[in-house]
Short mmCIF file of C-alpha atoms in Angstrom, two decimals:
data_model
loop_
_atom_site.label_atom_id
_atom_site.label_comp_id
_atom_site.label_asym_id
_atom_site.label_seq_id
_atom_site.Cartn_x
_atom_site.Cartn_y
_atom_site.Cartn_z
CA UNK E 1 -88.88 -85.16 24.09
CA UNK E 2 -85.97 -82.80 24.71
CA UNK E 3 -82.53 -83.95 25.92
CA UNK E 4 -83.00 -81.50 28.84
CA UNK E 5 -86.45 -82.57 29.74
CA UNK E 6 -86.87 -82.20 33.61
CA UNK E 7 -83.95 -79.76 34.01
CA UNK E 8 -85.20 -76.54 35.66
CA UNK E 9 -83.50 -73.17 35.03
CA UNK E 10 -83.99 -69.82 36.53
CA UNK E 11 -83.13 -67.00 34.15
CA UNK E 12 -82.07 -63.74 35.95
CA UNK E 13 -80.33 -62.67 32.64
CA UNK E 14 -80.88 -59.43 30.81
CA UNK E 15 -80.03 -58.44 27.15
CA UNK E 16 -78.13 -61.17 25.53
CA UNK E 17 -75.45 -63.10 26.98
CA UNK E 18 -77.57 -64.85 29.75
CA UNK E 19 -80.86 -64.95 28.19
CA UNK E 20 -79.60 -66.51 24.84
CA UNK E 21 -77.72 -69.17 26.90
CA UNK E 22 -80.92 -69.90 28.68
CA UNK E 23 -83.02 -69.85 25.55
CA UNK E 24 -80.82 -72.60 24.05
CA UNK E 25 -81.25 -74.55 27.27
CA UNK E 26 -85.03 -74.11 26.87
CA UNK E 27 -84.87 -75.16 23.16
CA UNK E 28 -83.50 -78.41 24.24
CA UNK E 29 -86.50 -79.05 26.64
CA UNK E 30 -85.39 -77.34 29.96
CA UNK E 31 -88.18 -75.53 31.82
CA UNK E 32 -86.87 -71.81 32.02
CA UNK E 33 -88.23 -69.27 34.14
CA UNK E 34 -87.29 -65.78 33.26
CA UNK E 35 -87.24 -63.72 36.51
CA UNK E 36 -87.51 -60.06 35.88
CA UNK E 37 -88.50 -56.83 37.58
CA UNK E 38 -92.20 -56.06 38.02
CA UNK E 39 -91.81 -53.20 35.40
CA UNK E 40 -90.14 -55.73 33.09
CA UNK E 41 -86.25 -56.03 32.57
CA UNK E 42 -84.70 -53.39 30.55
CA UNK E 43 -83.91 -55.75 27.73
CA UNK E 44 -87.69 -56.48 26.99
CA UNK E 45 -88.06 -52.85 25.69
CA UNK E 46 -85.14 -52.42 23.41
CA UNK E 47 -85.82 -52.14 19.71
CA UNK E 48 -89.57 -52.22 19.96
CA UNK E 49 -91.43 -54.20 17.59
CA UNK E 50 -94.78 -55.02 19.27
CA UNK E 51 -97.72 -52.90 20.29
CA UNK E 52 -96.93 -53.44 24.07
CA UNK E 53 -93.22 -52.69 23.49
CA UNK E 54 -91.15 -55.80 23.40
CA UNK E 55 -88.15 -55.54 21.29
CA UNK E 56 -86.77 -57.79 18.53
CA UNK E 57 -83.70 -59.09 20.50
CA UNK E 58 -86.09 -59.90 23.39
CA UNK E 59 -88.36 -62.03 21.17
CA UNK E 60 -85.41 -63.93 19.91
CA UNK E 61 -83.65 -64.61 23.19
CA UNK E 62 -86.81 -65.43 25.22
CA UNK E 63 -88.79 -68.14 23.28
CA UNK E 64 -89.73 -71.17 25.32
CA UNK E 65 -89.49 -69.37 28.62
CA UNK E 66 -91.97 -68.65 31.32
CA UNK E 67 -92.20 -65.08 32.90
CA UNK E 68 -92.16 -64.37 36.64
CA UNK E 69 -92.12 -60.79 38.02
CA UNK E 70 -90.39 -60.55 41.30
CA UNK E 71 -88.80 -57.71 43.72
CA UNK E 72 -85.90 -59.38 44.96
CA UNK E 73 -84.86 -56.21 46.89
CA UNK E 74 -87.54 -57.23 49.58
CA UNK E 75 -87.42 -59.98 52.12
CA UNK E 76 -90.52 -61.39 50.86
CA UNK E 77 -89.10 -61.39 47.15
CA UNK E 78 -85.69 -63.02 48.57
CA UNK E 79 -87.83 -65.69 50.13
CA UNK E 80 -89.55 -66.30 46.77
CA UNK E 81 -86.18 -66.53 45.20
CA UNK E 82 -84.93 -68.85 47.83
CA UNK E 83 -87.72 -71.33 47.09
CA UNK E 84 -87.23 -70.99 43.39
CA UNK E 85 -83.46 -72.04 43.79
CA UNK E 86 -84.45 -74.86 45.99
CA UNK E 87 -86.04 -76.72 43.05
CA UNK E 88 -83.71 -75.55 40.29
CA UNK E 89 -80.87 -77.18 38.72
CA UNK E 90 -79.40 -74.08 37.04
CA UNK E 91 -79.35 -70.38 37.70
CA UNK E 92 -78.38 -68.11 34.90
CA UNK E 93 -77.56 -64.41 35.39
CA UNK E 94 -75.34 -61.67 34.24
CA UNK E 95 -74.19 -58.78 36.34
CA UNK E 96 -70.93 -57.91 38.27
CA UNK E 97 -70.12 -60.04 41.35
CA UNK E 98 -71.36 -57.04 43.69
CA UNK E 99 -74.62 -57.16 42.12
CA UNK E 100 -74.79 -60.91 42.13
CA UNK E 101 -74.18 -60.83 45.92
CA UNK E 102 -76.56 -58.14 46.48
CA UNK E 103 -79.27 -60.14 44.73
CA UNK E 104 -78.29 -63.36 46.52
CA UNK E 105 -77.17 -64.91 43.30
CA UNK E 106 -73.53 -65.46 44.16
CA UNK E 107 -72.40 -68.94 44.11
CA UNK E 108 -71.79 -69.35 47.81
CA UNK E 109 -75.39 -68.02 48.62
CA UNK E 110 -76.97 -70.47 45.98
CA UNK E 111 -74.82 -73.41 47.01
CA UNK E 112 -75.99 -72.97 50.51
CA UNK E 113 -79.46 -73.26 49.34
CA UNK E 114 -79.08 -76.09 47.09
CA UNK E 115 -75.59 -77.77 47.19
CA UNK E 116 -75.47 -79.22 43.69
CA UNK E 117 -76.74 -76.05 41.99
CA UNK E 118 -74.89 -74.94 38.86
CA UNK E 119 -74.59 -71.25 38.43
CA UNK E 120 -73.84 -69.74 34.87
CA UNK E 121 -72.89 -66.06 35.20
CA UNK E 122 -71.93 -63.76 32.45
CA UNK E 123 -69.98 -60.44 33.04
CA UNK E 124 -68.18 -57.99 30.90
CA UNK E 125 -64.68 -58.71 32.09
CA UNK E 126 -64.60 -61.78 34.29
CA UNK E 127 -64.05 -62.14 37.96
CA UNK E 128 -60.65 -61.51 39.81
CA UNK E 129 -59.01 -58.74 37.85
CA UNK E 130 -59.12 -54.79 38.42
CA UNK E 131 -61.92 -54.47 35.75
CA UNK E 132 -64.41 -57.03 37.55
CA UNK E 133 -66.68 -54.59 38.90
CA UNK E 134 -67.03 -52.54 35.74
CA UNK E 135 -70.22 -52.88 33.78
CA UNK E 136 -69.99 -53.23 30.05
CA UNK E 137 -71.95 -54.15 26.97
CA UNK E 138 -70.92 -56.07 23.76
CA UNK E 139 -69.21 -53.01 22.52
CA UNK E 140 -66.65 -53.05 25.61
CA UNK E 141 -65.55 -56.66 24.72
CA UNK E 142 -65.08 -55.71 21.02
CA UNK E 143 -63.12 -52.55 21.45
CA UNK E 144 -60.88 -53.91 24.12
CA UNK E 145 -60.00 -57.13 22.33
CA UNK E 146 -57.72 -55.46 19.79
CA UNK E 147 -60.30 -56.44 17.04
CA UNK E 148 -61.73 -53.15 16.42
CA UNK E 149 -58.24 -51.26 16.06
CA UNK E 150 -57.69 -53.58 13.12
CA UNK E 151 -61.15 -53.32 11.36
CA UNK E 152 -62.86 -50.40 9.67
CA UNK E 153 -61.42 -47.70 7.39
CA UNK E 154 -57.78 -46.46 7.40
CA UNK E 155 -58.95 -43.20 9.17
CA UNK E 156 -61.71 -44.69 11.18
CA UNK E 157 -62.15 -47.96 13.51
CA UNK E 158 -65.54 -49.42 13.24
CA UNK E 159 -66.94 -51.82 15.65
CA UNK E 160 -69.26 -54.48 14.31
CA UNK E 161 -72.91 -53.79 14.61
CA UNK E 162 -73.75 -57.44 15.32
CA UNK E 163 -73.12 -57.99 18.90
CA UNK E 164 -70.80 -60.96 18.37
CA UNK E 165 -69.07 -60.88 21.88
CA UNK E 166 -72.59 -61.05 23.66
CA UNK E 167 -73.82 -64.01 21.55
CA UNK E 168 -70.43 -65.63 21.58
CA UNK E 169 -70.31 -65.44 25.26
CA UNK E 170 -73.79 -67.00 25.35
CA UNK E 171 -72.48 -69.95 23.38
CA UNK E 172 -69.48 -70.48 25.21
CA UNK E 173 -71.48 -70.17 28.59
CA UNK E 174 -74.03 -72.76 27.21
CA UNK E 175 -71.06 -75.20 26.42
CA UNK E 176 -69.97 -74.71 30.11
CA UNK E 177 -73.48 -75.47 31.41
CA UNK E 178 -73.64 -78.65 29.59
CA UNK E 179 -70.07 -79.71 30.73
CA UNK E 180 -71.34 -78.72 34.27
CA UNK E 181 -74.41 -80.96 33.97
CA UNK E 182 -72.45 -83.97 32.74
CA UNK E 183 -69.81 -83.53 35.58
CA UNK E 184 -72.78 -83.34 38.14
CA UNK E 185 -74.46 -86.39 36.76
CA UNK E 186 -70.93 -88.15 37.32
CA UNK E 187 -70.23 -86.64 40.68
CA UNK E 188 -73.32 -85.25 42.22
CA UNK E 189 -71.41 -81.84 42.33
CA UNK E 190 -72.47 -78.44 41.21
CA UNK E 191 -70.31 -75.76 40.06
CA UNK E 192 -69.91 -72.17 38.95
CA UNK E 193 -69.61 -71.54 35.20
CA UNK E 194 -68.43 -68.18 34.04
CA UNK E 195 -68.45 -66.51 30.76
CA UNK E 196 -67.35 -62.94 29.96
CA UNK E 197 -67.43 -60.65 27.00
CA UNK E 198 -63.78 -59.76 26.81
CA UNK E 199 -62.23 -63.26 26.66
CA UNK E 200 -64.98 -64.26 24.34
CA UNK E 201 -63.91 -61.29 21.89
CA UNK E 202 -60.21 -62.15 22.53
CA UNK E 203 -60.90 -65.81 21.47
CA UNK E 204 -62.55 -64.67 18.26
CA UNK E 205 -59.58 -62.18 17.58
CA UNK E 206 -56.85 -64.25 19.03
CA UNK E 207 -54.86 -64.77 15.69
CA UNK E 208 -54.32 -60.80 15.51
CA UNK E 209 -52.79 -61.01 19.19
CA UNK E 210 -50.64 -63.94 18.29
CA UNK E 211 -49.42 -62.14 15.24
CA UNK E 212 -48.74 -58.91 17.05
CA UNK E 213 -46.77 -60.72 19.85
CA UNK E 214 -44.71 -62.97 17.56
CA UNK E 215 -44.01 -60.61 14.66
CA UNK E 216 -44.45 -57.46 16.27
CA UNK E 217 -46.73 -55.93 13.53
CA UNK E 218 -50.22 -54.81 13.16
CA UNK E 219 -51.78 -54.77 9.72
CA UNK E 220 -53.63 -51.66 8.72
CA UNK E 221 -57.35 -51.32 8.75
CA UNK E 222 -58.51 -52.26 5.15
CA UNK E 223 -62.32 -51.82 4.90
CA UNK E 224 -63.73 -55.11 3.61
CA UNK E 225 -60.48 -56.54 2.16
CA UNK E 226 -59.20 -59.62 3.61
CA UNK E 227 -56.81 -59.70 6.76
CA UNK E 228 -54.31 -62.34 5.28
CA UNK E 229 -55.41 -63.21 1.67
CA UNK E 230 -56.21 -61.43 -1.54
CA UNK E 231 -58.25 -60.96 -3.70
CA UNK E 232 -60.80 -60.55 -1.06
CA UNK E 233 -63.35 -57.75 -0.71
CA UNK E 234 -67.00 -56.79 -1.38
CA UNK E 235 -67.10 -55.83 -5.04
CA UNK E 236 -69.78 -53.59 -6.79
CA UNK E 237 -71.67 -55.16 -9.81
CA UNK E 238 -72.93 -53.52 -12.80
CA UNK E 239 -76.50 -53.37 -11.41
CA UNK E 240 -75.17 -51.59 -8.44
CA UNK E 241 -75.31 -54.45 -5.92
CA UNK E 242 -72.31 -56.32 -3.96
CA UNK E 243 -70.59 -59.65 -4.10
CA UNK E 244 -68.18 -61.06 -1.82
CA UNK E 245 -65.17 -63.15 -2.75
CA UNK E 246 -62.53 -64.63 -0.67
CA UNK E 247 -59.55 -66.42 -2.53
CA UNK E 248 -57.03 -68.66 -0.39
CA UNK E 249 -54.51 -71.08 -1.37
CA UNK E 250 -52.68 -71.87 -4.68
CA UNK E 251 -55.40 -74.05 -6.49
CA UNK E 252 -58.06 -71.37 -5.77
CA UNK E 253 -55.78 -68.62 -6.83
CA UNK E 254 -55.23 -70.31 -10.06
CA UNK E 255 -58.81 -70.82 -10.82
CA UNK E 256 -59.41 -67.28 -10.15
CA UNK E 257 -56.64 -66.19 -12.53
CA UNK E 258 -58.29 -68.22 -15.46
CA UNK E 259 -61.63 -66.87 -14.69
CA UNK E 260 -60.44 -63.31 -14.91
CA UNK E 261 -58.17 -64.02 -18.01
CA UNK E 262 -54.78 -63.47 -16.22
CA UNK E 263 -53.03 -66.79 -16.25
CA UNK E 264 -49.78 -64.55 -16.55
CA UNK E 265 -50.34 -64.05 -12.66
CA UNK E 266 -49.54 -67.77 -12.03
CA UNK E 267 -45.71 -67.26 -11.84
CA UNK E 268 -45.61 -63.76 -10.70
CA UNK E 269 -43.42 -63.73 -7.51
CA UNK E 270 -45.57 -60.95 -6.12
CA UNK E 271 -48.35 -63.50 -5.89
CA UNK E 272 -46.43 -66.59 -4.72
CA UNK E 273 -48.52 -67.36 -1.75
CA UNK E 274 -51.32 -66.01 0.46
CA UNK E 275 -48.81 -63.67 2.33
CA UNK E 276 -47.49 -62.26 -0.82
CA UNK E 277 -50.88 -61.78 -2.36
CA UNK E 278 -51.95 -59.91 0.69
CA UNK E 279 -49.19 -57.47 0.47
CA UNK E 280 -50.17 -56.75 -3.18
CA UNK E 281 -53.83 -57.13 -2.68
CA UNK E 282 -54.65 -53.75 -4.19
CA UNK E 283 -53.53 -54.99 -7.69
CA UNK E 284 -55.61 -58.16 -7.29
CA UNK E 285 -58.69 -56.48 -5.79
CA UNK E 286 -58.51 -53.74 -8.69
CA UNK E 287 -58.64 -56.81 -11.32
CA UNK E 288 -61.55 -58.32 -9.61
CA UNK E 289 -63.39 -55.04 -9.10
CA UNK E 290 -63.14 -54.22 -12.65
CA UNK E 291 -64.30 -58.03 -13.56
CA UNK E 292 -67.42 -57.44 -11.41
CA UNK E 293 -68.14 -54.08 -12.71
CA UNK E 294 -68.84 -55.58 -16.10
CA UNK E 295 -71.30 -58.03 -14.76
CA UNK E 296 -74.75 -58.13 -12.87
CA UNK E 297 -74.67 -59.80 -9.58
CA UNK E 298 -76.40 -62.71 -10.95
CA UNK E 299 -74.02 -63.20 -13.82
CA UNK E 300 -70.80 -62.66 -11.49
CA UNK E 301 -72.20 -65.04 -9.01
CA UNK E 302 -72.86 -67.65 -11.75
CA UNK E 303 -69.45 -67.66 -13.28
CA UNK E 304 -67.89 -67.61 -9.78
CA UNK E 305 -69.87 -70.77 -8.73
CA UNK E 306 -68.93 -72.39 -11.90
CA UNK E 307 -65.32 -71.67 -11.25
CA UNK E 308 -65.69 -73.27 -7.71
CA UNK E 309 -64.67 -69.88 -5.89
CA UNK E 310 -66.18 -69.02 -2.60
CA UNK E 311 -68.37 -66.17 -3.52
CA UNK E 312 -71.63 -64.87 -1.95
CA UNK E 313 -74.16 -62.06 -2.58
CA UNK E 314 -74.59 -59.19 -0.03
CA UNK E 315 -78.24 -59.60 0.99
CA UNK E 316 -80.36 -56.91 2.43
CA UNK E 317 -82.54 -58.04 5.49
CA UNK E 318 -85.51 -58.30 3.21
CA UNK E 319 -83.58 -60.51 0.86
CA UNK E 320 -82.51 -62.72 3.81
CA UNK E 321 -86.23 -63.05 4.72
CA UNK E 322 -87.15 -64.02 1.15
CA UNK E 323 -84.15 -66.24 0.30
CA UNK E 324 -85.04 -69.83 -0.94
CA UNK E 325 -82.34 -71.58 0.88
CA UNK E 326 -83.34 -69.84 4.34
CA UNK E 327 -87.06 -70.73 3.64
CA UNK E 328 -86.26 -74.42 2.61
CA UNK E 329 -84.06 -74.96 5.57
CA UNK E 330 -86.38 -73.54 8.06
CA UNK E 331 -83.79 -71.37 9.65
CA UNK E 332 -86.48 -68.67 10.63
CA UNK E 333 -89.49 -69.96 12.28
CA UNK E 334 -92.66 -67.96 12.24
CA UNK E 335 -93.85 -67.60 15.86
CA UNK E 336 -97.16 -65.61 16.80
CA UNK E 337 -96.96 -63.03 19.26
CA UNK E 338 -99.57 -60.61 20.64
CA UNK E 339 -99.49 -57.11 19.11
CA UNK E 340 -97.32 -57.77 16.03
CA UNK E 341 -98.44 -57.26 12.44
CA UNK E 342 -97.65 -60.74 11.56
CA UNK E 343 -95.90 -63.77 12.98
CA UNK E 344 -92.42 -63.10 14.14
CA UNK E 345 -89.43 -64.72 12.20
CA UNK E 346 -87.21 -66.09 14.99
CA UNK E 347 -84.06 -68.00 14.46
CA UNK E 348 -84.20 -71.66 15.16
CA UNK E 349 -81.85 -73.50 17.53
CA UNK E 350 -78.46 -72.76 15.83
CA UNK E 351 -77.34 -76.47 15.60
CA UNK E 352 -79.24 -79.31 14.46
CA UNK E 353 -79.20 -82.87 16.29
CA UNK E 354 -80.60 -85.96 14.60
CA UNK E 355 -82.07 -87.51 17.71
CA UNK E 356 -82.91 -84.71 20.13
CA UNK E 357 -83.32 -81.54 18.02
CA UNK E 358 -84.15 -78.26 19.70
CA UNK E 359 -87.55 -76.65 19.11
CA UNK E 360 -89.26 -73.45 19.38
CA UNK E 361 -92.19 -74.77 21.39
CA UNK E 362 -93.67 -71.46 22.83
CA UNK E 363 -93.70 -67.87 21.93
CA UNK E 364 -91.60 -65.34 24.22
CA UNK E 365 -93.79 -64.62 27.24
CA UNK E 366 -95.71 -61.59 28.10
CA UNK E 367 -94.41 -59.71 31.29
CA UNK E 368 -95.39 -61.74 34.27
CA UNK E 369 -97.58 -64.10 32.35
CA UNK E 370 -96.77 -67.18 34.35
CA UNK E 371 -96.21 -65.45 37.76
CA UNK E 372 -99.24 -67.37 39.36
CA UNK E 373 -98.40 -70.75 37.98
CA UNK E 374 -94.69 -70.62 38.94
CA UNK E 375 -95.52 -69.46 42.51
CA UNK E 376 -98.04 -72.29 42.77
CA UNK E 377 -95.24 -74.78 41.87
CA UNK E 378 -93.22 -73.59 44.77
CA UNK E 379 -96.01 -73.80 47.52
CA UNK E 380 -97.71 -70.50 47.31
CA UNK E 381 -101.61 -70.45 47.64
CA UNK E 382 -103.83 -68.25 45.67
CA UNK E 383 -104.51 -65.83 48.71
CA UNK E 384 -100.78 -65.60 49.32
CA UNK E 385 -99.93 -64.91 45.75
CA UNK E 386 -102.69 -62.05 45.97
CA UNK E 387 -101.03 -60.68 49.05
CA UNK E 388 -97.73 -60.85 47.31
CA UNK E 389 -99.15 -58.75 44.25
CA UNK E 390 -100.95 -56.30 46.54
CA UNK E 391 -97.56 -55.56 48.34
CA UNK E 392 -95.82 -55.07 45.07
CA UNK E 393 -93.52 -58.21 45.53
CA UNK E 394 -94.77 -59.72 42.17
#
C-alpha cells in the first residue's frame, strides 16, 4: 500500500518538470492520469527509443500513469476536464500563466470547480515578474542562473547536458505538493504550489552569487577542476581512462600528500588551506595528473580508496548499466514496454522509505491507452465515449 493511495492527480505536464513530479507522486501510490493531446504530447516523441516513437525521458517520467487523450480547446473537451477536476486532489501542469488560463488550469478556475484543489505549476521564470510570460526549457534556467558563466573552458562556457534545472524543479515541486497535502489535511484548504526553472538553478548555484556579492569576484572557468578546492579534477590514467579526485580539508590533504610522496607540501604556505590550495591548484593538479598517468584506472582507484580519499571512476553509459553496485542496489528497474528490443532500465524512486517505499508498478502508458476507463470513471457511457471519439474530442 502506497502512502498516497487514494490521492488522485491530473498530469497536464510536458517534458520533465511537471511529469517527473507527477511520476514521483505515482510511485508513492497516487492515481495519476496523464492528459495529453490526441496526437500525443510533444515530450512523448523526443529521443525516440521505441518502435512507436516514445522517447527515453518520456519512459522515465511517465511510469505508473494512465493516459487520456483530450482536446481541451473545445467546449466538450473543457467539460471533460471540468469533470476530471471535480474528482481530483492535485492538478500538475507546466506552462506560462496565460496558457494556464487559456486551458482553464489557472488556480482561480480550478478552485471554483473544487475548492480544496491543489495546483502544482512549473514555469520557466515564475509568476509576477517581467519574464513571466516567456517560455523556456532547462537551458534557460542554467544560463540565466550565473552557473554557466562559471563552468566550461576558459574560452567557452558550457552548459550541463543533464537537465538539472528541470529535474530539480520537479523535486522542489514535489516537496511543495506534499507540504500542501499536509496543510490541507490539517485545514481543509487547497493552495497553489509554484516551481520554476530559474530559481531552482539559482538555488543550486547560490554560493557563486553569494561569493560575487560579498567579495566582488568571479572565479574563472576551469574545466573539470574544483571551484574552491585542489587537487580536484578528472585525471587520465595509463590505460587511457579517467578518474575523479576531490580533496578538501587539512586531514584529507595530508593523506593525499603522503600518497603521492610529497610530505614536503604539508607546511608549504601556498597550500595552507582550501582557498590557498585552490589559488595554486595548477601545481597540485599537475602532481596528481602525473601520478595517475603512471597507473591504470583500477590501480589508481585501489590506492586512492586505501588512502581514504574521495575518488571515483568516470563511467560510460554502458559501464553504468553493468556496474555491480548499481545492479545490487536495484537503482535501475527493468520494465517491459511494447516495441523495445528489451526491457527498459528505468530509474527507481530516487529516495527510499522503510515503511512506504515507492514502486514502479506499471509501465508508461501508450497514447490514450486508458481513455475509455478514465471517462467511464467520471460518468461517460460507452456511447458517449464513442461520440467524443468520433468528434475528435478524445
